GROMACS .gro file of N, CA and C in nm:
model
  210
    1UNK      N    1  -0.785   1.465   0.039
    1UNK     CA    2  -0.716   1.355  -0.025
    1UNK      C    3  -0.580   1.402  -0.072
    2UNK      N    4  -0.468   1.321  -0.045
    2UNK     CA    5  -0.351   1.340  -0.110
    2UNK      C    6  -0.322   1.332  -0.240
    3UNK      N    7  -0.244   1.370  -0.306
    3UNK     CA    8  -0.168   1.410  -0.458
    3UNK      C    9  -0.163   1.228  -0.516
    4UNK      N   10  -0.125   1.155  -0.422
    4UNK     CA   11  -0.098   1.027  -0.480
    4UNK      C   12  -0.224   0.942  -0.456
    5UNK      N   13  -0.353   1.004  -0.386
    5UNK     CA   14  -0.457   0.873  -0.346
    5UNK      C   15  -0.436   0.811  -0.183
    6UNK      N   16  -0.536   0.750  -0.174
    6UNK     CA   17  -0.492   0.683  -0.052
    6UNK      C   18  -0.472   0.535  -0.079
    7UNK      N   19  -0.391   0.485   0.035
    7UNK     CA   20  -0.394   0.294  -0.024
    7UNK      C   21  -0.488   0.259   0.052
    8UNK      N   22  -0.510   0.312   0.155
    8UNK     CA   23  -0.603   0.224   0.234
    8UNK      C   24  -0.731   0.173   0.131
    9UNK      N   25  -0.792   0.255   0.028
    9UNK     CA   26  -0.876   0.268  -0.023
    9UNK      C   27  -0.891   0.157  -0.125
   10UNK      N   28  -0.910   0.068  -0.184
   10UNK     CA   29  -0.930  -0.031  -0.249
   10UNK      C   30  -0.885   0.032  -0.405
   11UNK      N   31  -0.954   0.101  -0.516
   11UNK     CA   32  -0.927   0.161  -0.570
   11UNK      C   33  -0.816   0.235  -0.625
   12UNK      N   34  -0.754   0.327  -0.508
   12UNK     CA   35  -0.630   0.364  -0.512
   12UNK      C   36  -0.517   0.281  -0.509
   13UNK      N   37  -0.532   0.179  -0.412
   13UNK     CA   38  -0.443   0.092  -0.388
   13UNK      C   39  -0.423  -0.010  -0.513
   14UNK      N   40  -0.500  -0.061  -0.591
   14UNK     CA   41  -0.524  -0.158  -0.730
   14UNK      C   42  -0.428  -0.032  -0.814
   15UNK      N   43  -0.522   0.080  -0.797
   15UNK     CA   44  -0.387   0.188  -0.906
   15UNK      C   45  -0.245   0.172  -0.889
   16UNK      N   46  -0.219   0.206  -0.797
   16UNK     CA   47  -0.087   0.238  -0.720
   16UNK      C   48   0.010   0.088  -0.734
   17UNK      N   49  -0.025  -0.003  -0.681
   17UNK     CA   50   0.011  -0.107  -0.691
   17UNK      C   51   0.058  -0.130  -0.860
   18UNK      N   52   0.015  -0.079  -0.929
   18UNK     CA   53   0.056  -0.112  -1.053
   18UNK      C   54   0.226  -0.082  -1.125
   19UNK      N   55   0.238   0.089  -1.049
   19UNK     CA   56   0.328   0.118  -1.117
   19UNK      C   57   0.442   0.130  -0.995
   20UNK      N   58   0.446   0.039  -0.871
   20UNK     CA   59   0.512  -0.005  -0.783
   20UNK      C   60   0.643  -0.055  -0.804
   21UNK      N   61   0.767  -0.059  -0.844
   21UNK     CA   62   0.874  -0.119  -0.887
   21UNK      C   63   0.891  -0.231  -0.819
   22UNK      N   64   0.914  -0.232  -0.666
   22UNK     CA   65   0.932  -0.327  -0.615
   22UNK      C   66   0.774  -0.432  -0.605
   23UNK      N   67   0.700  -0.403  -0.622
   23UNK     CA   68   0.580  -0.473  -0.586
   23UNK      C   69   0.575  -0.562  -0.740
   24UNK      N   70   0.648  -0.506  -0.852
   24UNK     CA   71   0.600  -0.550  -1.010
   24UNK      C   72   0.789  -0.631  -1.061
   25UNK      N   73   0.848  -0.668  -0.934
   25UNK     CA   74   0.943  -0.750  -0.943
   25UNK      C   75   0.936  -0.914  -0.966
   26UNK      N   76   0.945  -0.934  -1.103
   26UNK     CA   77   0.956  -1.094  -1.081
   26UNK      C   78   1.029  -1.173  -1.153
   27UNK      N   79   1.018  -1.315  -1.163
   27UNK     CA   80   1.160  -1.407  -1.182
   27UNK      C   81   1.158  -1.376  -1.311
   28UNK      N   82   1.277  -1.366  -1.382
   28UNK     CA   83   1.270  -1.291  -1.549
   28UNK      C   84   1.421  -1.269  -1.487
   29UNK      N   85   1.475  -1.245  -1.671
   29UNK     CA   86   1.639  -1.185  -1.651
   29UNK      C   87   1.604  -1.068  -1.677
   30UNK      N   88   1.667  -0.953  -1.603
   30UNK     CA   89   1.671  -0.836  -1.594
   30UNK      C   90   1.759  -0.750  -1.654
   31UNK      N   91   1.796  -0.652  -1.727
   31UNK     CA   92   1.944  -0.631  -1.809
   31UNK      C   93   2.030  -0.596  -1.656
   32UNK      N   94   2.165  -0.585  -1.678
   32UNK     CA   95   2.241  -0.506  -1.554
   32UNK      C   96   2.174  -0.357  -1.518
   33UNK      N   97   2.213  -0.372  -1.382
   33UNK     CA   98   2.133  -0.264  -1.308
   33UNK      C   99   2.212  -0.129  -1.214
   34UNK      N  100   2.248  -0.030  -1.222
   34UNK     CA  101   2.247   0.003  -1.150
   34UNK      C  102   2.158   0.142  -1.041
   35UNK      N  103   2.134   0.073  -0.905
   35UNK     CA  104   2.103   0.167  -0.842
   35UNK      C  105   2.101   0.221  -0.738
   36UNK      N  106   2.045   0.390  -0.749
   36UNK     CA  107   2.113   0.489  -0.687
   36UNK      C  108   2.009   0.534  -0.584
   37UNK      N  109   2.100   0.568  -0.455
   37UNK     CA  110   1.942   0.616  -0.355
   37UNK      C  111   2.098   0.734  -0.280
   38UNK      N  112   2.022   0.766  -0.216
   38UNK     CA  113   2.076   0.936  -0.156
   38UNK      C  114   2.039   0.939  -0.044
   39UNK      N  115   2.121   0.928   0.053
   39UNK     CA  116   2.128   0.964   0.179
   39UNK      C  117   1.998   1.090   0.216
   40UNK      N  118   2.044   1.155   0.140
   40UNK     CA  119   2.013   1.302   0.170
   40UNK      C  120   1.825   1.308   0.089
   41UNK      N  121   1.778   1.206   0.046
   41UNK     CA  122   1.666   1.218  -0.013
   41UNK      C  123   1.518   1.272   0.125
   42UNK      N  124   1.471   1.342   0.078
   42UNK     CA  125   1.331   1.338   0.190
   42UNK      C  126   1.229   1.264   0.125
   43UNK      N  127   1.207   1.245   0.058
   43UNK     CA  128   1.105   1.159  -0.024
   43UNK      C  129   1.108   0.992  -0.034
   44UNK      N  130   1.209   0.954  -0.051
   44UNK     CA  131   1.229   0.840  -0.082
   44UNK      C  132   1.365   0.776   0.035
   45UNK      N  133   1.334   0.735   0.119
   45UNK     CA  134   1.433   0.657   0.221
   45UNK      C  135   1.543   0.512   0.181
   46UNK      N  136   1.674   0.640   0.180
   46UNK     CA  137   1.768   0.535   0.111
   46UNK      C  138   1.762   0.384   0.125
   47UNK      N  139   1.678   0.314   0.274
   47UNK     CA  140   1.673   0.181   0.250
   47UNK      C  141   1.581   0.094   0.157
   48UNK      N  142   1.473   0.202   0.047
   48UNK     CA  143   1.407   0.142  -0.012
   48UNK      C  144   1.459   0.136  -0.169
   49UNK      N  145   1.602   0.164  -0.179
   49UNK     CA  146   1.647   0.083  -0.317
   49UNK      C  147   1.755   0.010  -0.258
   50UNK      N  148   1.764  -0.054  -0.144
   50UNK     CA  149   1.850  -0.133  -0.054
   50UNK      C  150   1.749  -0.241  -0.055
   51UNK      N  151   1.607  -0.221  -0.072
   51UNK     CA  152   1.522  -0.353  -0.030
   51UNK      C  153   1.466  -0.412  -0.218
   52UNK      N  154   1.464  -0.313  -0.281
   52UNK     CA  155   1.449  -0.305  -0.398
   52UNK      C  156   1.585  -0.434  -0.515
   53UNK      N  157   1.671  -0.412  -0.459
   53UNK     CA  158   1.780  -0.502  -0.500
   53UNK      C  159   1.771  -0.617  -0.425
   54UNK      N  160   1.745  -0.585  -0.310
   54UNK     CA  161   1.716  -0.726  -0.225
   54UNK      C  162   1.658  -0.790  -0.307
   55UNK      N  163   1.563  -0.775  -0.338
   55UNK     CA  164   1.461  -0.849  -0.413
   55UNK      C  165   1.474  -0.875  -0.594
   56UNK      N  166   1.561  -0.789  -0.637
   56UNK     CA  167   1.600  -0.819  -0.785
   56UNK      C  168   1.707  -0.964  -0.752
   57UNK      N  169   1.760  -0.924  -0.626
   57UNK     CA  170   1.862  -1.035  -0.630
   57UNK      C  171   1.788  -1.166  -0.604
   58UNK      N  172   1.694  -1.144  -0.515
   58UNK     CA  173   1.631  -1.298  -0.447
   58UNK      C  174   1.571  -1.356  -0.611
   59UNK      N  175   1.454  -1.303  -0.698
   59UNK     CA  176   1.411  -1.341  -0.740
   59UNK      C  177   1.507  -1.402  -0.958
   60UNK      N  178   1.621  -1.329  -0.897
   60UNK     CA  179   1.708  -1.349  -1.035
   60UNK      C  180   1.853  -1.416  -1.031
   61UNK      N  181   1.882  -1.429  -0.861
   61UNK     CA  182   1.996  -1.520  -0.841
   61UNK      C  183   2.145  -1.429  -0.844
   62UNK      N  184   2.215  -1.487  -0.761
   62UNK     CA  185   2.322  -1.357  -0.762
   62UNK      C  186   2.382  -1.356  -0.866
   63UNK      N  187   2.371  -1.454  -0.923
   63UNK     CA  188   2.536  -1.438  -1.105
   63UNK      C  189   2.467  -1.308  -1.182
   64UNK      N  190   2.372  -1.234  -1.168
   64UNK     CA  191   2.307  -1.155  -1.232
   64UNK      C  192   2.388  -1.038  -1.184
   65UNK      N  193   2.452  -0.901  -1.284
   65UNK     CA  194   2.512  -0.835  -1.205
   65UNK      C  195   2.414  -0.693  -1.150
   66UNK      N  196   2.399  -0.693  -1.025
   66UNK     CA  197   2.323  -0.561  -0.981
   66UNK      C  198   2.466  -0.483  -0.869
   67UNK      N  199   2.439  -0.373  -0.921
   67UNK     CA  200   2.557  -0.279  -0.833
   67UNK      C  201   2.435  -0.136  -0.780
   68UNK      N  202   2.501  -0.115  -0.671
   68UNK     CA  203   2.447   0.002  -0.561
   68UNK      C  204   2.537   0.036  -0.527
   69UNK      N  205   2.437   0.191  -0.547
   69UNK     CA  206   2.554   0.299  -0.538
   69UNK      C  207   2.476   0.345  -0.407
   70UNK      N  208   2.542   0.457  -0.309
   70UNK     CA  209   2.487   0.536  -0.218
   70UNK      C  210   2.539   0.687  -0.292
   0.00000   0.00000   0.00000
């Protein structure tokens, strides 16, 4: 078993799911945001705080200010 659980697993996945950022996104005002992802990351693939804002934006409307950095 891996360090983080598995998702496939019912259990793990109810855990995991919890402390998910993008999965625990919803309509609410958010304070200003900014965020940062790194080309150069191995862990974390710069398009997933690219999809992460996607979604602060869908669910809070653009007059809200969110800025991304690379």
């Amino acid at each position: 078993m891996d360090r983080m659980g598995q998702p496939n697993e019912k259990p793990a996945f109810d855990y995991m799911i919890k402390y998910s950022p993008y999965d625990n996104v919803a309509a609410k005002n958010y304070p200003a945001m900014l965020i940062q992802v790194s080309l150069n990351d191995s862990q974390v693939p710069y398009w997933e705080g690219t999809k992460f804002a996607a979604k602060l934006r869908d669910e809070n409307g653009p007059e809200r200010l969110l800025l991304k950095s690379q």
